[in-house]
Tab-separated table of C-alpha atoms in Angstrom:
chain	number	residue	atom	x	y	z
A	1	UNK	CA	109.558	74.051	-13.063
A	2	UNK	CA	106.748	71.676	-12.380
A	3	UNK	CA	104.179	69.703	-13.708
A	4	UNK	CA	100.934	68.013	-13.102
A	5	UNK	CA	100.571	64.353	-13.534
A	6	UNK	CA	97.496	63.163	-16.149
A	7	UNK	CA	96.072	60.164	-17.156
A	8	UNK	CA	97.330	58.383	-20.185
A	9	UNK	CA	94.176	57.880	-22.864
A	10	UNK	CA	94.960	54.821	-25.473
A	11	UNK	CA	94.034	55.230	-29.160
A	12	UNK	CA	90.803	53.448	-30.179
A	13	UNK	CA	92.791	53.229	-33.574
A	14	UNK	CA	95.404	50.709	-31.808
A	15	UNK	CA	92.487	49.178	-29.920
A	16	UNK	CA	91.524	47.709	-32.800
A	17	UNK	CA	94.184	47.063	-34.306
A	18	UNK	CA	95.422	44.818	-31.514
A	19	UNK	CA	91.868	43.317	-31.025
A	20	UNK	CA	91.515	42.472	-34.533
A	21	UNK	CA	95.005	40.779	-34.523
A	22	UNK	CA	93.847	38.825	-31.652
A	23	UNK	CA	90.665	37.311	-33.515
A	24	UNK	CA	93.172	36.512	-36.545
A	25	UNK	CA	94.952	33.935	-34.595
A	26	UNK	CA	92.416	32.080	-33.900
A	27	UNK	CA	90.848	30.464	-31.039
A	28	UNK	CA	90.544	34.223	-30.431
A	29	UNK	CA	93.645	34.726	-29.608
A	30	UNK	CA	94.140	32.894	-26.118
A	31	UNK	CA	97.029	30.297	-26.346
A	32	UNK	CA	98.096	27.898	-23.512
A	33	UNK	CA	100.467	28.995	-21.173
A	34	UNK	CA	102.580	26.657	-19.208
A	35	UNK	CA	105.785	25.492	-17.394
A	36	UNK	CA	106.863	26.995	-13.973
A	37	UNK	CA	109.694	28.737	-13.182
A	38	UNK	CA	111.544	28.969	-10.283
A	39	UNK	CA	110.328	30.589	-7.229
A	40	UNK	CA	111.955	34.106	-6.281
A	41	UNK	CA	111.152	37.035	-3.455
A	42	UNK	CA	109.170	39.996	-4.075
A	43	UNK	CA	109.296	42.571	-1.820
A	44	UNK	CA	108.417	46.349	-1.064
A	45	UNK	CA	110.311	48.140	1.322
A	46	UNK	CA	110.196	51.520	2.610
A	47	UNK	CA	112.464	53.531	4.943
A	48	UNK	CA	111.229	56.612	5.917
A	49	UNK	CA	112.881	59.866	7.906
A	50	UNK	CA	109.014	60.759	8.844
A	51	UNK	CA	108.272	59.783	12.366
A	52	UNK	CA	104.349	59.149	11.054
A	53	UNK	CA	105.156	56.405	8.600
A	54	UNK	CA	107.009	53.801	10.244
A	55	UNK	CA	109.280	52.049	7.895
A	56	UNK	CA	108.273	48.508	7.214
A	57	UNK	CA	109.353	45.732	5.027
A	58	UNK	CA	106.218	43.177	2.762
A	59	UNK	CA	107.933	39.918	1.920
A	60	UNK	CA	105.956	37.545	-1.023
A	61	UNK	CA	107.105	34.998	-3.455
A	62	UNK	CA	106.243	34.467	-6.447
A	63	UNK	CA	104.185	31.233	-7.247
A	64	UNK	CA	103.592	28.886	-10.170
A	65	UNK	CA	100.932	29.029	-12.762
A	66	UNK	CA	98.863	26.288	-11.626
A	67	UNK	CA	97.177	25.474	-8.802
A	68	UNK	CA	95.853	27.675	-5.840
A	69	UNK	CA	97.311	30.554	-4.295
A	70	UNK	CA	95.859	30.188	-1.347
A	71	UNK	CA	95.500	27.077	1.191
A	72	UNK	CA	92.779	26.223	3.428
A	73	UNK	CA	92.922	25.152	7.010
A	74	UNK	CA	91.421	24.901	10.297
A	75	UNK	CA	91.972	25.933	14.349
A	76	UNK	CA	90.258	24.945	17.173
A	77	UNK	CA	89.448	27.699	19.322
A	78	UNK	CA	88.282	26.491	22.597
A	79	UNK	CA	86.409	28.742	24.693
A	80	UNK	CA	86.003	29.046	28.645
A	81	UNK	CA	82.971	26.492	29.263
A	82	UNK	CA	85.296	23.814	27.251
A	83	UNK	CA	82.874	24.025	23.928
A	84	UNK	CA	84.739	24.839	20.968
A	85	UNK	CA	84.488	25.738	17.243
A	86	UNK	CA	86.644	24.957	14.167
A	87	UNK	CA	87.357	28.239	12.671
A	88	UNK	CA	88.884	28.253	8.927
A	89	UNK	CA	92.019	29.732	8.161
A	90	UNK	CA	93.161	30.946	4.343
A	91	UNK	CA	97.079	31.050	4.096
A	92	UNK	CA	98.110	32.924	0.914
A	93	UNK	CA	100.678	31.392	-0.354
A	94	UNK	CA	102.061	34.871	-1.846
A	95	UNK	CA	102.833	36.067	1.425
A	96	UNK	CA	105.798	35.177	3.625
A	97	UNK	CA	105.535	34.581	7.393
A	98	UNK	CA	108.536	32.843	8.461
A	99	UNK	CA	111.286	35.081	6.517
A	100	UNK	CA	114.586	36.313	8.469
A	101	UNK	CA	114.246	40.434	7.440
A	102	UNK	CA	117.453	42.473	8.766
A	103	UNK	CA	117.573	46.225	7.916
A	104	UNK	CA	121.456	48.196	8.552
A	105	UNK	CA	123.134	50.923	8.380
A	106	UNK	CA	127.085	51.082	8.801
A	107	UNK	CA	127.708	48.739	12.364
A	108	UNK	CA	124.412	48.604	13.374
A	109	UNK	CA	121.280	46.432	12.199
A	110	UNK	CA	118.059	45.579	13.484
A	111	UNK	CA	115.719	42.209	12.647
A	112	UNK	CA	112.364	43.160	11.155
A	113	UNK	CA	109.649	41.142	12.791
A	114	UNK	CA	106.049	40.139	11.003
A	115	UNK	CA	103.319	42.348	12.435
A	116	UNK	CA	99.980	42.053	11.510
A	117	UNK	CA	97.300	45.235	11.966
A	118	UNK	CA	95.506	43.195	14.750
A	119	UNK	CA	96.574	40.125	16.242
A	120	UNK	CA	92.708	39.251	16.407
A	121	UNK	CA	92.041	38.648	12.863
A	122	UNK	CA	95.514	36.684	12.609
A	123	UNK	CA	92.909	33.874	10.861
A	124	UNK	CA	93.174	35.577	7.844
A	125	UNK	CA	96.509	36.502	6.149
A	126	UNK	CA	96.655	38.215	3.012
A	127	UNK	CA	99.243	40.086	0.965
A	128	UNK	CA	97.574	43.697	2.300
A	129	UNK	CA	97.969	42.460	6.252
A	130	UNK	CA	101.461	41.061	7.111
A	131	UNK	CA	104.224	43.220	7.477
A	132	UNK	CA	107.275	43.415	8.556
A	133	UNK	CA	108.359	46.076	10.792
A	134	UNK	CA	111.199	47.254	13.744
A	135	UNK	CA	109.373	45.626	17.302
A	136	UNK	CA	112.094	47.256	19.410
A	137	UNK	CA	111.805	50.981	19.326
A	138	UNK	CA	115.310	51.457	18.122
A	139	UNK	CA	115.112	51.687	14.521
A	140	UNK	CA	115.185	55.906	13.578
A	141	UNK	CA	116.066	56.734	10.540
A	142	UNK	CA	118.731	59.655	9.555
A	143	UNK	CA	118.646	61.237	6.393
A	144	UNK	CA	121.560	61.569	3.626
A	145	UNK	CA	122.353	57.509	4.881
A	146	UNK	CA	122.662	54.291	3.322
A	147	UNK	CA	120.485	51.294	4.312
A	148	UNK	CA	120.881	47.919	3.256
A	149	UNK	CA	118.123	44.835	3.247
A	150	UNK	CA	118.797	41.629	3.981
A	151	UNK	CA	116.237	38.646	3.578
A	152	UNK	CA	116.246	35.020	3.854
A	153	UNK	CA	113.961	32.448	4.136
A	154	UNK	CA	113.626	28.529	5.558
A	155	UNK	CA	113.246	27.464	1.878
A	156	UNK	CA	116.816	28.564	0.739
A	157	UNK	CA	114.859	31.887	-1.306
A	158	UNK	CA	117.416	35.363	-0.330
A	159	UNK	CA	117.184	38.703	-1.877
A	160	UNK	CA	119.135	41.734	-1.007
A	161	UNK	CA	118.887	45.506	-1.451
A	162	UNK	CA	119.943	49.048	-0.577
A	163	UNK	CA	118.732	52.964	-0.626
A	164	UNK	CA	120.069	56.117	0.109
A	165	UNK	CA	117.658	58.259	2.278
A	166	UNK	CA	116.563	61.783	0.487
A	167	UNK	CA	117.915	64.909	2.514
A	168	UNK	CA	114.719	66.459	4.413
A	169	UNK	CA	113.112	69.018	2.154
A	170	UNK	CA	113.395	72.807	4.038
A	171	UNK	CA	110.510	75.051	2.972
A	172	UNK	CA	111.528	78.380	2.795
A	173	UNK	CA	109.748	81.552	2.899
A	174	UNK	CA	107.383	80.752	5.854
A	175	UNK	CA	107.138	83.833	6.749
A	176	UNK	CA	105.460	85.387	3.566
A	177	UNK	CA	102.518	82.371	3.968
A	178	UNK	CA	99.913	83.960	5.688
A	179	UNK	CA	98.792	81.764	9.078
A	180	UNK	CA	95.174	81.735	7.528
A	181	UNK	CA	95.165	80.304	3.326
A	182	UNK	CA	92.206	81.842	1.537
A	183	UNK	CA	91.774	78.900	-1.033
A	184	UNK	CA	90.009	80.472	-3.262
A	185	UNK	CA	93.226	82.866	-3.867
A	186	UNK	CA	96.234	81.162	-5.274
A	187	UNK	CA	98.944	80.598	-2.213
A	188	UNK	CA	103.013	79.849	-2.922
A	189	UNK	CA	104.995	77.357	-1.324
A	190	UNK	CA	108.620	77.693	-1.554
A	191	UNK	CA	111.413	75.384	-0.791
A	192	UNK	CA	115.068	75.285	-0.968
A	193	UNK	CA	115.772	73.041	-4.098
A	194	UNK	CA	117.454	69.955	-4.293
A	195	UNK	CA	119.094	68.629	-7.900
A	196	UNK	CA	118.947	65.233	-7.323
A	197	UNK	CA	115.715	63.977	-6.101
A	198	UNK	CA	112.168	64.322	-6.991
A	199	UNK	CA	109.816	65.974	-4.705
A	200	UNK	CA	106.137	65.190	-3.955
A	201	UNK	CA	103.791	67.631	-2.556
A	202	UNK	CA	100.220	67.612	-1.257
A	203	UNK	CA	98.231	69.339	0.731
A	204	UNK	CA	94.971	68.221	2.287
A	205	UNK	CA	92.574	68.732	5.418
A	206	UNK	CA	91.360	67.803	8.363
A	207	UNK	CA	87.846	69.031	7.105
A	208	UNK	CA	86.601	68.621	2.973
A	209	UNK	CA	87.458	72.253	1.488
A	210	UNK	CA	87.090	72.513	-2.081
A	211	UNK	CA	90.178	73.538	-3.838
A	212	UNK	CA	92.303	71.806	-0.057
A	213	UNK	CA	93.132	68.229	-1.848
A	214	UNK	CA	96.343	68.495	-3.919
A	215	UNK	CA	98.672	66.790	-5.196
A	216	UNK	CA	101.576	67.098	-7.782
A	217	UNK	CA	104.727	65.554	-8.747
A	218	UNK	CA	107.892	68.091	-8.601
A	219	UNK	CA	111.413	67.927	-11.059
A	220	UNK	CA	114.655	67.994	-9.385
A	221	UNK	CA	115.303	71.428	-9.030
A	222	UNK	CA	112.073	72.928	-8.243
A	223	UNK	CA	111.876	75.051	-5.486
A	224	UNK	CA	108.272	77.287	-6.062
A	225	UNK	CA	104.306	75.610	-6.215
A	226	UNK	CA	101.642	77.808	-6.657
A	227	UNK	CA	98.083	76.373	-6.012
A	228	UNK	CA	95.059	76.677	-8.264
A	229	UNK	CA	91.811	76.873	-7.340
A	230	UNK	CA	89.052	74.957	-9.359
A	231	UNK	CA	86.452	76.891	-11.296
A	232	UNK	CA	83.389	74.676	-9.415
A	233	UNK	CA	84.606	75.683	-6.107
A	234	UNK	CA	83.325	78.855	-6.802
A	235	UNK	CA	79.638	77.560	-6.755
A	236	UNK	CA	80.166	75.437	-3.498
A	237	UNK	CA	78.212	76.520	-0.891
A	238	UNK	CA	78.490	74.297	1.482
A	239	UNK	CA	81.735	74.027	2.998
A	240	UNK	CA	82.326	74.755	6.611
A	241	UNK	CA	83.959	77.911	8.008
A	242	UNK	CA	87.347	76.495	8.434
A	243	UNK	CA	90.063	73.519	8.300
A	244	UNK	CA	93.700	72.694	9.206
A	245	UNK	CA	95.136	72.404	6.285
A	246	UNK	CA	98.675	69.921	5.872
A	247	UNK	CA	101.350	70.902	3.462
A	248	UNK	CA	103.458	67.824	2.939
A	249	UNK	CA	106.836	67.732	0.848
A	250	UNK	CA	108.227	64.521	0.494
A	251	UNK	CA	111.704	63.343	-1.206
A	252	UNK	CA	111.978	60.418	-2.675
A	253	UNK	CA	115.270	58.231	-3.838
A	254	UNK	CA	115.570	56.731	-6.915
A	255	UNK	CA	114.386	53.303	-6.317
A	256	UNK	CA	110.851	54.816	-4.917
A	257	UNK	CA	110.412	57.253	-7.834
A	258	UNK	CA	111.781	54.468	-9.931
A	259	UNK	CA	109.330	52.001	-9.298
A	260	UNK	CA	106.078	54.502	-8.507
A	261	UNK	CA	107.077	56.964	-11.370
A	262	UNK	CA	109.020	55.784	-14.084
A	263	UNK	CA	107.792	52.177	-14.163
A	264	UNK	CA	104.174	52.840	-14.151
A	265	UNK	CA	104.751	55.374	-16.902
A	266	UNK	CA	106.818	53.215	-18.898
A	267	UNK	CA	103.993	50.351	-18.205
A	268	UNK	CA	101.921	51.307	-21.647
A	269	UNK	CA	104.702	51.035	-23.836
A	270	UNK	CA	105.603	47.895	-23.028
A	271	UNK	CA	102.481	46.530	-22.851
A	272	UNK	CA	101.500	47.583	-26.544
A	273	UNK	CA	104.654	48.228	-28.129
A	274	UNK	CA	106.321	44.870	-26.339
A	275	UNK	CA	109.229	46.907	-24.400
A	276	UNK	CA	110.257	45.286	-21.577
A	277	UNK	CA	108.340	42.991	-19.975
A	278	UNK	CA	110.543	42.347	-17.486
A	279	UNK	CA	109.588	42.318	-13.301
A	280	UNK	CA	110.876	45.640	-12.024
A	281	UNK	CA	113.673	45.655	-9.518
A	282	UNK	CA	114.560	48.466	-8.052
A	283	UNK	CA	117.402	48.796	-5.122
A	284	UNK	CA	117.198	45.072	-4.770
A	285	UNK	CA	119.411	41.804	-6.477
A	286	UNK	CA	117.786	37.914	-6.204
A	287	UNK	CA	114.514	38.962	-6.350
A	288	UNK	CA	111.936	41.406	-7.601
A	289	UNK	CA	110.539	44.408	-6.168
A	290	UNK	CA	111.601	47.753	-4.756
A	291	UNK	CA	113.997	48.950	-1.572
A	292	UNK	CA	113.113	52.397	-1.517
A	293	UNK	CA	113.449	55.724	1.001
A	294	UNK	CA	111.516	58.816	1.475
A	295	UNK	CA	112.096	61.982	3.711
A	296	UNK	CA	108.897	64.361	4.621
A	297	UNK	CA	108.063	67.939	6.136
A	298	UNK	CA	104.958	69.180	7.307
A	299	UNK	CA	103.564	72.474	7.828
A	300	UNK	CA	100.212	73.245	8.443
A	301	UNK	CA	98.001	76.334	8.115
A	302	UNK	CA	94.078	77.149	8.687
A	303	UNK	CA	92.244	77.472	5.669
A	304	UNK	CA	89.059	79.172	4.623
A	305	UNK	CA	87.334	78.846	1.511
């Protein structure tokens, strides 16, 4: 069995409703929020069995309600004829740059190191850029194992955590998918099932096809995905003779359907019908965030429309 995620629409009935109550209170509604609470780590981690997507570790803290979250400074970048220029510098104060990151599994462990994307716009660090990530070439992740996280920082903040990595998913029936996919007839991936994790699976390519770009969330269980092909691809005339097309299957642990599943679905009910409201941790303790694992396969076929 599987089924294809859709967007949530909200009632225009409790729209109103909560609008109204808002102009009821008063001063519209707004009222003062203050007092700081203590500062904590929020990370997102990822370990990953996929030789493409390196695993990597983002390291933040949470900050106050007042004042900036960013600070301003400058360098002095001299050049080769001695002139020089004062270049400015925004430090988010979100992101961590000085935390200790360590990563094991069993006896061994490695120390995560901050990378950024390129070490010439280092003058400029924001929460999308720094990284934390294996600098040694070591680090290659096994399936079916346990990893644990370990961070600290100069400040005294910690936070620990720990996933399981997803067995690798095993299509099956490779030889019954023809080497060229005729999109506009419905193909079948199969794949030997697995009870306890959710699968992912997309497929997508090299060149735009209409009726190429999938993607759909699979129960534990599922083993069979049959592709559709959209009713307006029928009128497109203008795609070109042929693409590689990339069938990806990913598994994902708990924590990383947890926190990218479950807590974005469970998002609208607590905003509206005040369940929860609590940070989301998942796979970690001292902190907020998510220590997750994935495992991926990859075929790939030529398609034609």
């Amino acid at each position: 069995m599987n089924f294809r995620m859709s967007a949530r629409t909200v009632p225009s009935l409790l729209l109103t409703f909560v609008l109204a109550f808002w102009v009821s209170c008063g001063n519209w509604g707004w009222e003062p929020v203050t007092g700081d609470t203590d500062p904590k780590l929020n990370v997102f981690g990822l370990i990953s069995t996929d030789p493409s997507i390196e695993s990597f570790v983002v390291v933040h803290r949470t900050i106050g309600l007042s004042g900036p979250d960013a600070i301003e400074t400058y360098d002095t970048i001299w050049h080769s004829d001695d002139s020089y220029e004062l270049q400015l510098r925004y430090e988010s104060k979100y992101v961590v740059e000085n935390a200790t990151v360590h990563v094991s599994q069993g006896a061994n462990s490695w120390v995560f190191t901050p990378v950024t994307p390129d070490p010439r716009y280092t003058w400029q660090i924001s929460e999308l850029d720094l990284v934390y990530k294996d600098t040694t070439g070591t680090f290659f992740v096994l399936p079916e194992q346990t990893y644990t996280l370990s961070i600290s920082t100069p400040d005294g903040l910690t936070l620990t955590g720990s996933t399981r990595t997803p067995p690798d998913p095993v299509f099956t029936h490779l030889d019954a998918l023809p080497d060229t996919l005729q999109l506009h007839r419905n193909f079948t991936i199969r794949w030997k099932p697995d009870p306890d994790h959710n699968y992912q699976i997309t497929t997508s390519g090299d060149l735009y096809l209409c009726g190429g770009e999938n993607e759909e969330l699979l129960l534990p269980g599922d083993s069979v995905w049959t592709s559709q092909y959209p009713w307006e691809c029928f009128e497109n005339e203008w795609d070109p003779e042929s693409a590689e097309l990339s069938i990806i299957l990913r598994a994902m642990d708990e924590n990383f359907y947890g926190y990218f599943y479950q807590h974005q679905a469970d998002e609208f009910f607590s905003f509206f019908m005040g369940q929860g409201g609590e940070i989301p941790q998942y796979g970690v303790t001292g902190g907020y965030g998510v220590f997750g694992a994935i495992s991926r396969s990859r075929i790939t076929r030529t398609a034609v429309p």
